[in-house]
XYZ file of C-alpha atoms in Angstrom:
767
model
C -0.167 0.123 0.010
C 1.683 3.758 -1.154
C 1.579 5.596 1.404
C -0.538 9.195 0.183
C -3.101 5.460 0.865
C -1.960 4.385 4.222
C -2.713 8.348 5.000
C -5.669 8.548 3.841
C -7.192 4.717 4.891
C -5.616 6.670 8.478
C -7.607 9.339 7.816
C -10.673 8.313 7.032
C -10.922 5.604 10.784
C -9.609 8.837 12.732
C -13.487 10.789 10.684
C -15.153 7.430 10.851
C -14.539 6.868 14.544
C -15.776 10.702 15.095
C -18.655 10.312 13.870
C -19.272 7.394 14.590
C -19.658 8.595 18.301
C -21.085 11.030 17.162
C -23.743 9.466 15.299
C -24.654 6.453 17.916
C -24.669 9.426 21.049
C -27.267 11.075 19.046
C -29.596 7.532 18.924
C -28.717 7.296 22.776
C -29.756 11.022 23.214
C -33.083 10.127 21.057
C -33.824 7.067 22.479
C -33.159 8.126 26.018
C -36.035 11.024 25.583
C -38.684 8.646 24.043
C -38.161 6.353 26.394
C -38.296 9.350 29.120
C -41.334 10.711 26.905
C -43.349 7.422 27.020
C -42.807 6.873 31.066
C -44.705 10.623 31.651
C -46.586 9.031 29.542
C -47.716 5.854 31.318
C -48.025 8.258 34.458
C -50.568 11.099 32.390
C -52.309 8.541 31.419
C -53.316 6.461 34.829
C -53.666 9.259 36.753
C -56.626 10.524 34.239
C -58.180 6.447 33.971
C -60.456 6.994 37.384
C -61.640 10.089 35.816
C -61.569 8.982 32.528
C -63.033 5.687 33.752
C -66.801 6.197 32.101
C -65.482 8.130 29.245
C -64.970 5.535 25.308
C -61.500 4.653 24.467
C -60.399 6.178 21.589
C -57.212 4.184 20.085
C -55.666 5.649 16.477
C -52.698 3.680 14.412
C -50.516 4.791 11.713
C -48.458 4.001 9.651
C -45.419 6.156 8.013
C -45.296 6.705 4.265
C -42.744 3.668 3.449
C -39.735 4.413 1.139
C -39.927 8.397 2.692
C -37.517 10.450 1.696
C -35.511 12.684 4.665
C -36.341 17.385 4.098
C -39.696 18.779 3.345
C -39.562 18.497 -0.333
C -42.737 17.208 -1.809
C -42.010 14.732 -5.538
C -42.060 17.105 -8.544
C -44.322 13.619 -10.204
C -45.087 10.211 -9.253
C -44.464 7.397 -11.177
C -47.153 3.803 -10.295
C -46.317 0.412 -11.545
C -49.375 0.927 -14.339
C -46.921 4.360 -14.843
C -44.026 2.087 -15.269
C -45.091 -0.227 -17.395
C -45.740 2.116 -20.414
C -42.083 3.275 -20.756
C -41.511 -0.690 -21.236
C -38.080 -0.842 -20.239
C -36.086 -3.421 -18.682
C -34.441 -2.083 -16.296
C -34.370 0.897 -13.626
C -31.214 2.334 -15.514
C -33.482 1.771 -19.022
C -35.856 4.203 -17.216
C -33.213 6.399 -15.830
C -32.109 7.074 -19.862
C -36.063 7.337 -20.798
C -37.141 9.763 -18.360
C -34.162 11.906 -18.463
C -35.373 14.469 -20.030
C -37.775 14.515 -17.142
C -35.271 15.091 -15.048
C -32.850 16.308 -16.600
C -31.386 20.119 -13.893
C -29.785 22.973 -15.528
C -27.825 24.288 -12.975
C -24.945 20.749 -13.161
C -21.567 20.730 -13.623
C -22.581 17.804 -16.598
C -25.541 16.893 -17.936
C -25.375 13.340 -15.961
C -27.883 10.925 -14.371
C -30.281 12.555 -10.925
C -29.357 11.302 -7.835
C -30.516 7.572 -7.051
C -32.029 6.940 -4.416
C -33.629 2.680 -3.094
C -36.932 3.552 -0.439
C -35.991 6.766 0.788
C -31.821 5.712 1.025
C -28.337 7.077 -0.707
C -26.857 4.303 -2.439
C -23.123 3.692 -2.595
C -23.397 4.097 -6.248
C -26.193 3.939 -9.621
C -23.778 1.066 -10.477
C -25.166 -1.295 -7.822
C -29.043 -0.631 -8.608
C -29.159 0.244 -12.287
C -29.578 -3.753 -13.254
C -33.132 -3.972 -11.598
C -35.948 -5.335 -13.425
C -38.552 -2.358 -13.229
C -41.057 -5.052 -12.359
C -39.760 -4.415 -9.148
C -40.639 -0.925 -7.835
C -43.601 0.881 -5.904
C -43.270 4.146 -6.972
C -40.794 6.122 -8.428
C -40.141 10.478 -6.802
C -39.317 12.599 -8.539
C -37.758 15.326 -6.541
C -35.997 19.189 -6.875
C -32.844 19.597 -6.492
C -32.793 21.111 -3.596
C -33.850 17.359 -2.233
C -30.179 16.186 -2.873
C -29.221 18.491 0.115
C -31.015 15.687 3.330
C -28.468 13.283 1.240
C -25.012 14.735 1.237
C -25.550 16.259 -2.762
C -25.433 19.421 -3.912
C -28.242 21.572 -4.852
C -27.477 20.865 -8.709
C -29.259 17.281 -10.283
C -33.718 16.334 -9.142
C -33.374 13.193 -7.140
C -34.926 9.880 -8.353
C -36.611 7.672 -4.735
C -37.260 4.470 -6.123
C -39.674 2.581 -3.709
C -39.605 -1.035 -4.059
C -41.980 -4.007 -3.383
C -41.834 -5.252 0.327
C -41.342 -9.197 -1.308
C -39.707 -9.352 -5.290
C -38.482 -12.557 -6.728
C -37.687 -12.355 -10.619
C -35.332 -13.985 -13.039
C -34.924 -12.156 -16.833
C -33.637 -12.704 -18.974
C -33.693 -10.368 -22.344
C -32.362 -10.257 -26.665
C -31.900 -7.367 -27.766
C -30.514 -7.073 -32.066
C -31.078 -3.452 -33.697
C -30.327 -2.188 -37.120
C -30.482 1.130 -38.725
C -32.748 0.829 -42.001
C -30.084 2.128 -44.230
C -27.627 -0.721 -43.490
C -24.116 -0.975 -42.667
C -24.154 -1.913 -39.026
C -26.387 -4.715 -36.729
C -26.332 -5.156 -32.950
C -27.225 -7.478 -30.500
C -27.378 -7.683 -26.928
C -27.451 -10.759 -23.900
C -27.942 -9.807 -20.241
C -29.807 -11.126 -17.347
C -31.101 -10.193 -14.535
C -31.965 -11.548 -10.993
C -33.268 -10.374 -7.407
C -34.016 -10.933 -4.458
C -36.707 -8.972 -1.800
C -37.787 -10.199 1.080
C -38.029 -6.765 3.627
C -34.995 -4.796 4.395
C -33.105 -8.032 1.976
C -31.840 -7.710 -1.200
C -30.092 -9.889 -3.044
C -28.945 -9.639 -7.110
C -26.882 -10.999 -9.956
C -26.814 -8.745 -13.784
C -24.708 -10.404 -16.895
C -25.102 -8.672 -20.334
C -22.708 -9.421 -23.053
C -23.469 -6.497 -26.011
C -21.774 -6.375 -29.408
C -21.947 -4.210 -32.846
C -20.388 -3.564 -36.603
C -18.289 -0.937 -37.213
C -20.125 1.755 -39.888
C -18.093 2.310 -42.699
C -18.346 5.644 -44.677
C -19.692 3.184 -48.001
C -22.242 2.339 -46.082
C -24.231 6.028 -46.519
C -24.552 8.094 -49.413
C -21.252 10.455 -49.091
C -20.050 13.034 -51.636
C -17.461 15.419 -50.729
C -17.237 18.800 -52.510
C -14.459 16.915 -54.503
C -16.682 15.127 -56.770
C -15.187 11.291 -54.191
C -17.152 9.370 -52.892
C -16.870 7.940 -48.811
C -14.324 5.140 -48.307
C -14.165 2.274 -47.042
C -10.771 2.537 -44.540
C -13.424 5.210 -42.727
C -15.537 3.789 -40.258
C -18.284 5.832 -39.481
C -19.425 4.475 -36.157
C -16.956 1.960 -34.565
C -16.549 -1.917 -33.767
C -17.650 -2.152 -30.026
C -18.094 -5.107 -27.646
C -18.627 -5.463 -24.325
C -19.654 -7.386 -21.976
C -20.379 -6.377 -17.457
C -21.113 -8.748 -14.723
C -22.376 -7.510 -11.050
C -23.790 -8.528 -7.866
C -26.129 -6.431 -4.552
C -26.398 -8.337 -1.020
C -27.612 -7.204 2.102
C -27.326 -8.508 5.371
C -30.352 -7.338 8.381
C -28.583 -5.816 11.602
C -29.139 -4.965 14.265
C -32.078 -2.666 14.968
C -33.333 -2.047 12.513
C -29.960 -1.537 10.926
C -28.763 -2.799 7.336
C -25.265 -3.720 5.372
C -25.780 -4.078 1.577
C -22.314 -5.553 -0.080
C -21.928 -4.847 -4.637
C -19.522 -5.056 -7.055
C -19.507 -5.403 -10.828
C -16.737 -5.573 -13.734
C -17.532 -4.948 -16.939
C -14.882 -4.838 -20.296
C -15.007 -2.209 -23.389
C -13.698 -2.851 -26.625
C -14.132 -0.340 -30.056
C -11.898 -0.700 -33.562
C -12.067 2.309 -35.072
C -10.416 3.160 -38.715
C -8.811 6.673 -40.400
C -7.131 6.147 -43.738
C -4.619 4.493 -45.326
C -0.988 5.009 -46.615
C -2.226 5.230 -50.835
C 1.690 3.947 -50.902
C 1.822 0.607 -48.730
C -2.328 0.739 -48.663
C -1.636 0.239 -45.014
C -4.406 1.021 -42.861
C -4.758 2.928 -40.112
C -7.279 1.975 -36.791
C -7.484 2.822 -33.640
C -8.189 0.325 -30.976
C -8.860 0.838 -26.926
C -8.976 -1.599 -24.324
C -11.741 -0.392 -21.222
C -12.208 -2.120 -17.750
C -14.009 -1.163 -14.992
C -14.024 -2.410 -11.955
C -16.675 -1.113 -8.872
C -17.116 -1.947 -5.675
C -19.532 -0.896 -2.638
C -19.933 -0.850 0.678
C -23.279 0.689 2.518
C -24.314 0.753 5.302
C -27.843 2.358 7.118
C -29.834 2.168 9.965
C -33.139 1.717 10.699
C -35.437 5.015 11.174
C -35.853 7.025 14.079
C -35.240 10.684 14.637
C -32.089 10.112 14.334
C -30.800 8.113 10.701
C -27.142 7.818 9.478
C -26.082 6.155 5.892
C -21.931 4.974 6.030
C -20.517 4.642 2.165
C -17.587 2.964 0.394
C -17.003 2.691 -2.728
C -13.631 1.771 -4.938
C -12.925 2.531 -8.641
C -9.868 1.548 -11.167
C -10.324 2.018 -14.499
C -7.778 0.887 -17.224
C -7.706 2.043 -20.461
C -5.223 1.198 -23.205
C -4.843 3.484 -26.539
C -3.211 2.089 -29.055
C -2.517 4.394 -32.915
C -1.663 2.698 -35.371
C -0.178 4.432 -38.137
C 2.322 1.927 -39.556
C 3.265 4.680 -42.325
C 5.372 7.087 -40.232
C 7.538 4.587 -38.061
C 7.452 8.165 -35.611
C 3.681 8.638 -34.230
C 3.179 4.879 -33.565
C 1.494 6.215 -30.280
C -0.531 3.869 -27.316
C -1.329 5.381 -23.775
C -1.548 3.953 -20.540
C -4.541 4.806 -18.581
C -5.086 3.867 -15.185
C -7.469 5.432 -12.544
C -8.362 4.754 -9.354
C -10.686 6.408 -6.609
C -11.644 5.450 -2.822
C -14.083 6.782 -1.186
C -15.883 6.917 2.106
C -20.107 8.982 3.414
C -20.882 9.281 6.771
C -24.996 10.725 6.493
C -26.096 11.838 9.890
C -29.935 12.897 9.345
C -30.855 14.393 13.516
C -34.800 15.137 13.658
C -33.913 18.439 15.858
C -38.047 19.861 16.854
C -41.114 19.520 16.018
C -42.696 21.913 15.064
C -46.638 22.791 14.382
C -45.621 22.661 10.719
C -43.692 20.380 10.594
C -39.760 18.727 11.345
C -37.137 21.063 12.119
C -33.893 18.482 10.761
C -30.436 19.154 10.267
C -27.989 16.557 8.298
C -24.472 16.311 8.561
C -22.282 14.538 6.423
C -18.238 13.494 5.517
C -16.691 12.991 2.679
C -13.128 11.887 2.000
C -11.294 10.523 -1.363
C -8.251 9.352 -2.654
C -8.253 9.901 -6.127
C -4.924 8.415 -8.528
C -4.286 9.017 -12.508
C -0.928 6.882 -13.697
C -1.101 8.343 -18.016
C 2.402 6.524 -20.268
C 2.455 7.438 -23.194
C 4.463 4.947 -25.975
C 5.377 7.190 -29.013
C 7.660 5.252 -31.272
C 10.795 4.280 -28.725
C 10.307 7.011 -26.051
C 8.049 6.679 -23.377
C 6.845 9.922 -21.027
C 5.068 8.463 -17.393
C 3.191 10.810 -15.819
C 0.976 10.682 -12.398
C -1.389 13.073 -10.223
C -3.141 12.135 -6.806
C -5.941 14.177 -5.374
C -7.054 13.422 -1.617
C -10.470 15.718 -0.763
C -11.710 16.231 3.020
C -15.325 17.749 2.537
C -17.145 18.872 5.325
C -20.994 19.889 5.191
C -23.636 20.952 7.097
C -28.052 21.381 6.333
C -30.431 23.050 7.605
C -34.368 22.620 7.019
C -36.304 24.792 9.667
C -40.192 24.139 8.153
C -42.565 27.164 9.734
C -45.769 28.512 9.390
C -46.015 31.628 7.289
C -46.332 35.003 9.022
C -50.023 36.901 8.781
C -50.914 38.430 6.312
C -48.628 35.624 4.483
C -50.734 32.062 4.220
C -49.701 28.833 4.373
C -46.852 27.134 5.394
C -43.091 28.043 4.352
C -40.121 25.970 4.863
C -36.099 27.974 5.036
C -33.458 25.790 4.155
C -29.307 26.638 4.639
C -25.940 24.575 3.839
C -22.266 24.699 3.781
C -19.853 22.706 2.751
C -15.488 22.931 2.968
C -13.484 21.031 0.918
C -8.766 20.424 1.462
C -8.378 19.191 -2.313
C -4.053 18.472 -1.647
C -3.420 20.036 -5.459
C -6.319 22.806 -5.351
C -6.238 23.693 -1.154
C -9.213 25.191 0.531
C -12.935 25.924 -1.371
C -15.944 26.249 -0.145
C -19.859 25.386 -0.324
C -22.656 27.506 0.498
C -26.703 27.474 0.131
C -29.425 29.465 1.148
C -32.627 28.830 -0.761
C -36.795 29.175 0.580
C -39.626 26.841 -0.316
C -43.638 28.037 0.544
C -46.792 25.805 0.050
C -50.138 29.393 0.411
C -52.483 26.377 -0.601
C -51.708 23.003 -0.172
C -51.843 22.775 -4.424
C -49.437 25.088 -4.871
C -45.453 25.092 -3.835
C -42.979 27.827 -4.558
C -38.804 27.048 -4.834
C -36.386 29.965 -3.929
C -33.401 28.735 -4.128
C -28.746 30.372 -4.179
C -26.516 28.885 -4.500
C -22.371 30.058 -4.568
C -19.282 27.119 -5.310
C -15.793 26.207 -5.603
C -14.855 23.865 -7.432
C -11.880 21.995 -9.452
C -11.764 20.425 -12.844
C -11.886 16.646 -12.354
C -8.887 14.255 -12.492
C -10.286 13.472 -16.425
C -10.175 16.936 -17.533
C -6.264 17.480 -15.581
C -4.717 13.635 -16.868
C -6.130 12.266 -19.737
C -3.347 11.441 -22.389
C -2.983 13.348 -25.579
C -4.405 11.239 -27.892
C -3.997 11.968 -31.900
C -5.559 11.374 -35.010
C -4.749 11.971 -37.831
C -6.870 12.839 -41.283
C -9.856 13.699 -39.263
C -12.483 15.887 -40.993
C -12.505 19.441 -39.995
C -14.056 22.854 -41.102
C -11.290 25.176 -41.073
C -13.708 28.559 -40.352
C -10.639 31.112 -41.467
C -9.953 29.927 -44.764
C -14.066 28.713 -45.208
C -13.556 25.312 -46.649
C -13.083 21.267 -45.184
C -10.072 20.260 -43.990
C -7.565 17.542 -43.009
C -5.501 17.315 -40.002
C -4.826 16.483 -36.858
C -7.348 16.209 -34.297
C -5.395 16.145 -30.939
C -8.128 15.517 -27.244
C -6.683 14.280 -23.188
C -7.235 16.326 -20.783
C -5.072 20.035 -19.719
C -2.761 19.757 -16.721
C -2.757 23.193 -16.734
C -6.893 23.895 -15.589
C -7.505 26.118 -12.262
C -10.418 26.672 -10.328
C -14.050 28.438 -10.669
C -16.741 29.955 -8.720
C -19.644 28.867 -10.000
C -22.952 31.371 -8.606
C -27.038 29.537 -9.392
C -30.153 30.869 -8.850
C -33.848 29.429 -9.351
C -36.859 30.210 -8.728
C -39.889 27.113 -8.693
C -43.196 27.451 -9.220
C -45.493 23.545 -9.289
C -48.634 23.766 -9.269
C -51.249 20.237 -8.333
C -54.037 20.791 -9.619
C -55.488 17.981 -9.405
C -54.869 13.925 -8.738
C -57.443 12.693 -10.821
C -56.333 12.444 -13.599
C -52.161 13.141 -11.502
C -51.693 16.492 -13.671
C -48.383 18.942 -12.126
C -47.429 22.510 -14.046
C -43.156 23.308 -12.426
C -41.758 25.909 -13.964
C -38.051 26.537 -13.600
C -35.833 29.836 -14.638
C -32.071 29.260 -13.530
C -29.660 31.723 -14.602
C -26.140 30.803 -13.660
C -22.761 32.894 -13.711
C -19.374 30.868 -13.662
C -15.642 32.390 -13.197
C -12.949 30.129 -15.310
C -15.650 27.612 -16.646
C -13.568 24.435 -18.034
C -15.194 24.104 -21.805
C -14.243 21.905 -24.624
C -14.213 23.560 -28.269
C -15.128 20.944 -30.780
C -15.693 23.637 -33.271
C -12.235 26.013 -35.026
C -14.071 29.325 -35.237
C -12.312 32.668 -35.843
C -12.635 34.220 -31.987
C -11.431 31.115 -30.966
C -8.052 30.871 -32.661
C -7.620 34.358 -31.582
C -8.174 34.093 -27.756
C -6.376 30.276 -27.912
C -3.178 30.934 -30.978
C -1.309 28.275 -29.662
C -4.878 25.147 -29.864
C -3.669 26.263 -34.039
C -1.319 24.238 -35.885
C -0.631 26.001 -39.748
C 1.624 25.760 -42.786
C 3.645 27.979 -44.562
C 0.592 28.600 -46.577
C -2.785 29.279 -43.665
C -3.473 25.324 -43.975
C -4.269 23.742 -41.304
C -2.104 20.729 -39.737
C -3.020 19.978 -36.152
C -7.002 21.184 -33.354
C -5.781 20.760 -30.291
C -9.321 20.174 -28.920
C -8.068 19.434 -24.917
C -10.058 21.351 -22.788
C -10.363 25.466 -21.538
C -11.190 27.912 -19.839
C -13.262 30.953 -20.480
C -13.474 34.324 -18.381
C -16.336 34.567 -17.608
C -20.269 32.507 -18.595
C -23.439 33.311 -18.210
C -26.615 30.877 -18.681
C -29.803 32.124 -18.455
C -32.725 29.148 -18.594
C -37.051 29.271 -18.259
C -37.925 25.222 -17.806
C -41.752 24.427 -18.318
C -43.180 21.383 -17.588
C -46.643 19.856 -17.502
C -47.525 16.652 -17.439
C -51.002 14.325 -17.297
C -51.732 11.241 -16.016
C -54.774 8.679 -14.955
C -55.882 5.440 -14.602
C -57.218 3.153 -17.114
C -60.114 1.177 -15.938
C -59.284 -2.152 -17.236
C -62.413 -5.989 -16.570
C -60.865 -8.134 -13.992
C -60.748 -11.089 -17.009
C -62.202 -14.278 -14.900
C -58.737 -17.608 -16.256
C -60.656 -20.271 -17.184
C -60.235 -23.866 -15.347
C -58.555 -25.240 -18.076
C -57.094 -22.773 -18.798
C -53.224 -22.406 -18.496
C -51.661 -21.234 -14.713
C -49.989 -17.995 -14.933
C -46.512 -16.746 -11.917
C -48.549 -13.800 -11.197
C -52.409 -12.330 -11.562
C -52.207 -10.156 -14.074
C -55.757 -9.419 -15.592
C -57.352 -6.505 -13.049
C -54.214 -3.984 -13.027
C -55.622 -0.925 -14.271
C -53.584 0.409 -17.469
C -52.324 4.056 -17.553
C -52.413 7.418 -20.074
C -49.207 9.327 -19.314
C -48.380 12.592 -21.873
C -45.493 15.018 -20.903
C -44.116 18.289 -22.759
C -41.084 19.569 -21.532
C -40.210 23.332 -22.668
C -36.123 25.089 -22.621
C -36.053 28.109 -23.258
C -32.652 29.587 -23.312
C -32.411 33.105 -22.516
C -28.906 33.451 -22.303
C -26.169 31.788 -23.125
C -22.992 33.599 -23.603
C -19.468 32.795 -22.729
C -15.825 35.327 -22.139
C -12.869 33.777 -23.223
C -10.473 36.165 -21.476
C -10.581 38.411 -19.130
C -10.876 42.321 -19.684
C -14.258 43.568 -20.732
C -12.176 43.759 -24.051
C -12.175 39.843 -24.679
C -14.209 37.872 -27.346
C -17.482 37.803 -25.973
C -19.088 34.027 -27.302
C -22.586 34.082 -28.030
C -24.109 31.078 -28.076
C -27.791 32.105 -29.719
C -26.585 34.462 -31.584
C -23.582 32.987 -34.210
C -21.356 31.414 -32.250
C -20.541 27.881 -30.946
C -18.259 25.605 -29.378
C -20.892 21.945 -30.376
C -19.897 20.522 -33.845
C -23.817 20.469 -33.446
C -24.133 24.262 -34.445
C -24.809 27.239 -31.362
C -27.573 26.978 -28.672
C -31.090 26.530 -29.566
C -33.576 29.017 -28.335
C -35.603 26.648 -28.352
C -36.020 22.373 -27.569
C -39.464 20.062 -27.204
C -39.547 17.179 -25.783
C -42.827 15.733 -26.045
C -44.266 11.953 -24.960
C -46.847 10.179 -24.400
C -47.224 6.611 -22.963
C -50.750 4.763 -22.767
C -50.111 0.890 -21.366
C -54.002 -0.814 -21.109
C -54.111 -5.466 -21.233
C -50.307 -6.319 -21.408
C -50.442 -3.857 -25.086
C -47.909 -0.693 -24.632
C -47.375 2.127 -26.960
C -44.423 5.009 -25.602
C -44.034 7.448 -28.635
C -41.841 10.844 -28.276
C -40.542 13.902 -30.720
C -37.726 15.783 -30.051
C -37.491 19.341 -31.447
C -35.380 22.328 -31.158
C -34.633 25.418 -33.368
C -32.183 26.745 -35.567
C -29.221 28.412 -35.446
C -26.070 29.702 -37.037
C -22.593 29.971 -36.682
C -20.253 33.179 -37.899
C -17.910 32.981 -40.247
C -15.685 35.373 -41.712
C -17.421 35.574 -45.090
C -20.855 33.982 -44.817
C -22.814 32.503 -42.181
C -23.613 28.568 -42.144
C -26.911 27.963 -41.268
C -27.925 24.434 -38.465
C -30.559 23.982 -39.896
C -34.704 23.239 -37.162
C -34.676 18.973 -36.325
C -37.298 17.268 -35.260
C -37.257 13.870 -34.386
C -39.359 11.737 -33.347
C -39.685 7.681 -31.657
C -41.889 4.712 -30.988
C -42.363 1.548 -29.027
C -44.918 -1.294 -29.272
C -44.698 -3.431 -26.325
C -46.704 -7.209 -25.255
C -47.063 -9.057 -22.437
C -48.663 -12.260 -23.682
C -49.902 -13.189 -19.656
C -52.341 -10.349 -20.646
C -53.615 -13.857 -23.732
C -55.233 -16.415 -22.994
C -55.835 -17.692 -26.127
C -52.093 -17.268 -27.065
C -50.585 -18.838 -23.829
C -52.896 -21.959 -24.793
C -51.143 -22.786 -27.726
C -48.160 -21.377 -26.849
C -46.909 -22.349 -23.508
C -44.196 -21.633 -23.950
C -44.959 -17.404 -24.185
C -46.071 -17.474 -20.088
C -44.010 -13.852 -18.651
C -43.327 -13.840 -21.575
C -42.514 -9.437 -23.499
C -41.924 -8.314 -26.563
C -40.849 -4.683 -27.946
C -40.548 -3.346 -30.885
C -37.984 -0.114 -30.993
C -37.857 2.744 -34.378
C -35.972 5.656 -33.608
C -35.606 8.454 -35.767
C -39.180 6.911 -37.308
C -39.314 9.638 -40.687
C -35.045 9.311 -40.289
C -35.035 12.821 -39.880
C -31.421 14.833 -39.893
C -29.999 17.929 -39.661
C -28.746 20.172 -42.738
C -25.708 22.463 -42.614
C -25.670 25.138 -45.085
C -23.629 28.328 -46.311
C -25.825 31.053 -48.511
C -25.005 29.422 -51.583
C -26.611 25.849 -49.902
C -23.922 24.012 -50.177
C -22.842 22.227 -47.436
C -18.967 21.573 -46.106
C -18.241 18.166 -45.963
C -17.746 17.768 -42.212
C -21.687 18.502 -41.743
C -22.892 16.740 -44.044
C -26.179 15.118 -42.081
C -24.928 11.518 -42.530
C -21.475 12.346 -40.854
C -23.562 14.050 -38.328
C -25.160 11.016 -37.457
C -24.682 7.960 -39.145
C -27.577 5.841 -37.992
C -30.233 8.130 -39.020
C -33.436 5.550 -37.916
C -33.067 2.347 -36.788
C -35.201 -0.694 -34.847
C -34.278 -2.574 -32.433
C -36.349 -5.921 -31.262
C -36.467 -6.531 -27.498
C -37.350 -10.484 -26.284
C -37.433 -10.703 -22.315
C -38.803 -13.043 -21.066
C -39.654 -14.085 -17.120
C -38.478 -17.411 -14.929
C-alpha cells in the first residue's frame, strides 16, 4: 500500500470513529428521550384513567409512508407501477434513460444522471441498483434539486427515489437485436437479471454481453465537394464489444440497520478506422480497450429521530489506446491510463424539533476520497510517464426549518441553509454555501427559491487524461471557410484552475388535480461561472484568436492540427426557463376470470389498471454566453447568436420534448418527439445555418400473460414480453448550409448522424 493510500485510510478511520461516536450518542439520546416521553405518557394516562373511566377509548394507529425521503420537499412527479409499465423499460438504468428529459437539470456541472435513492436511502453508487428489474418497483418519486442536500449532495441534480416492493423474486433474460434501416451495422445484446427482495434484505446478480459492427463511410451515400465518395477504410461508428457482470447483497443488522455489499466489472473494446496510406495501402486504425471494476459497501440505520448512512466505494478504470500508423513509425502512439478512486461518506440526519409545520432537521455529511491517475505514452521508442493524485476531505451541514407563514401570508414556509468546506491536496480549500425558501400558500401550489455559491476544481479527467492524436480527422476551418483533413488532439489540460459559480433558481409547482394527476412545473435558472471549463469542438476565428497555441498551420495557412483539449473561459453566463407539464390517469380495466382449463400463470395480471401518461417539456434559453479572456475587451461567444462550441451548431433557443405513454391489457405504446430550433454560426465571409431538427421515436410492447388464447397454444410464451422500437421514425437529420445552399463536407447529414432511422427488437422472458 502506498503512503498516500495509508494516510487516506488512517484519516478515514479517525474521522469515521468520531462520526460514529457522534451518531450513536445522538441515537442514545433520542432513545432516552423517547423512553422518558413514554414513561411520562404512561403516568399521565394512569392518573387520568380514574376520572375518564366512563369515557370511550379511542385508539388511532398510523403507518409511516414506506420509502419516504428526508427533508420537506414533495415530489414533482410520482410514477406508479402502471405508469412504469408504459415505458417498457427492463431495468432501472433503462428507465432513467427514458425519463432523462423529465428529470434533467440546468444547474449541474455535467449532464449526468440524477441522484438515485432506494427506499428513501442513499446507495453506494448507481451501479449497485442500475440493473434491478423495473417490475420490482412500487413507485418512483422525482424530487427537486434541493432535496439532494439531505443526502450529502450538492443541489445541482434532481433526485429519483425508487421504492421497491416488499417481497419479490425475479429472474429475467433479455435478448435484443437492432440495425439502421439504411443498413451497414447490426448490434446485438443479451442480459440476465436476478433479484430477490425480502423486506430490507436484497440480493441481485446480473450479466450483459453486447456487440455492434462497424459502420463504414461506404455504407452511406456520401458525396464530398471534390466529387469523391465515402471510403472503405474510414468508420463512421467503430466496431464495439462489451461485457459486464455485477452483484449486490443486503444483510439485516441489529436495530433495523441494513448492510449492502455490491460490485461490478465491465470490459469494452472498440476499433475505428481513419484512412490508409495510398502507397503501402496500410490501414490506420485506433483500438481502445477499457476495463472498469467497482465495489461498494453501504450501511444504513433504521428510521428514527437519528438516521445515519455509511458508504465506502472503490473504482478502478484502465484504458489503453493504440493508434497504428505503420507509414510513420515516429508517430506510432500507445497510451495507457489507470485511474483509482477510493471514497467514503458518512451521513447523519437528525430531527432536532417537531414544529407546528413539520420537523426541523439537520444533515451532517463527511466525505473523504483519494483519486490517483497514472498515464504512460509510448511514442516510437520513447516512453513518457506521469501521475497525478488528489486527496479530498470535505464536511457539510444542511438545516431545514419548516414554519407557519406569519400573518397575513397564508400557508407554510420552509427555510434551508447549507454550507460545505473541502480541502483538495492539489487546489487547497474550497467552499460552497447556499440558502433557500419554499412556500406552500395553498395545498396545490408550491414555490421554491434557492441561491448557491460554489468553488470547484476541474476533474482529474480534464487535468491528466493522456493526449491522443487522431490524424486525418475531418474538420471545418472557419478561418479559411473550407473543409480540411488535420490531426485532432484530445486529452487533458494540466493548467486548468478552480472555477466559481453562482446559481439562482426560482420555481413554481402546481398540482391542480389528483385524479387525473396533473402537474405543472416552471423553473427559472440563472448561472454565472468564472473560469468555466469548456471543450471547443469547432475551430472558429474567435477561438483561434483567443487560444492561438491550440491551432497549427502550415506556411500557406493550411490547417495541420487542432487541439481540442479543455480550456477555461473567463466568464460564462446562462439563463433558461424550463416548463414541464404532465398528465396521467388510470385506465379502468375489466377483471377477467381465468378459465379453469387455461394455463396457470405465476402472477395475476387481469385486474391490473391501465395508464395514460402525457408530458411536455419546453426549455427556453434566454442567454448563453462565454467570454474567452479576462477584461471587458475579451471576445464574447454568444451561443444564441452566431457563436458555437459544439459540432451541432450554437445553442438552440427552444428545445421541446413531447411524450405519450399508454398501457392497458398488456399492450404498451410509447411515442416520444424532440424538437430544437435552428441556429447559425458566423464565419468571416458569411454564416453557416444549422436547420431546426425534429425527431420522433416509437416503441410498442406486449405481454403475453394477458392472452389466454395465445398461452393455450404457445405456453412457453408465459411471462414473456416483446418490444419493437423505431428510433428517428422519419429519418430526419440536421442540415447545414452556407448562403449558396452548399453543405461543407464536415457537416454532411450522414456524418452528423450516421445511424439515422433504426429498428430494434427486444424479447424479455421472466422465469
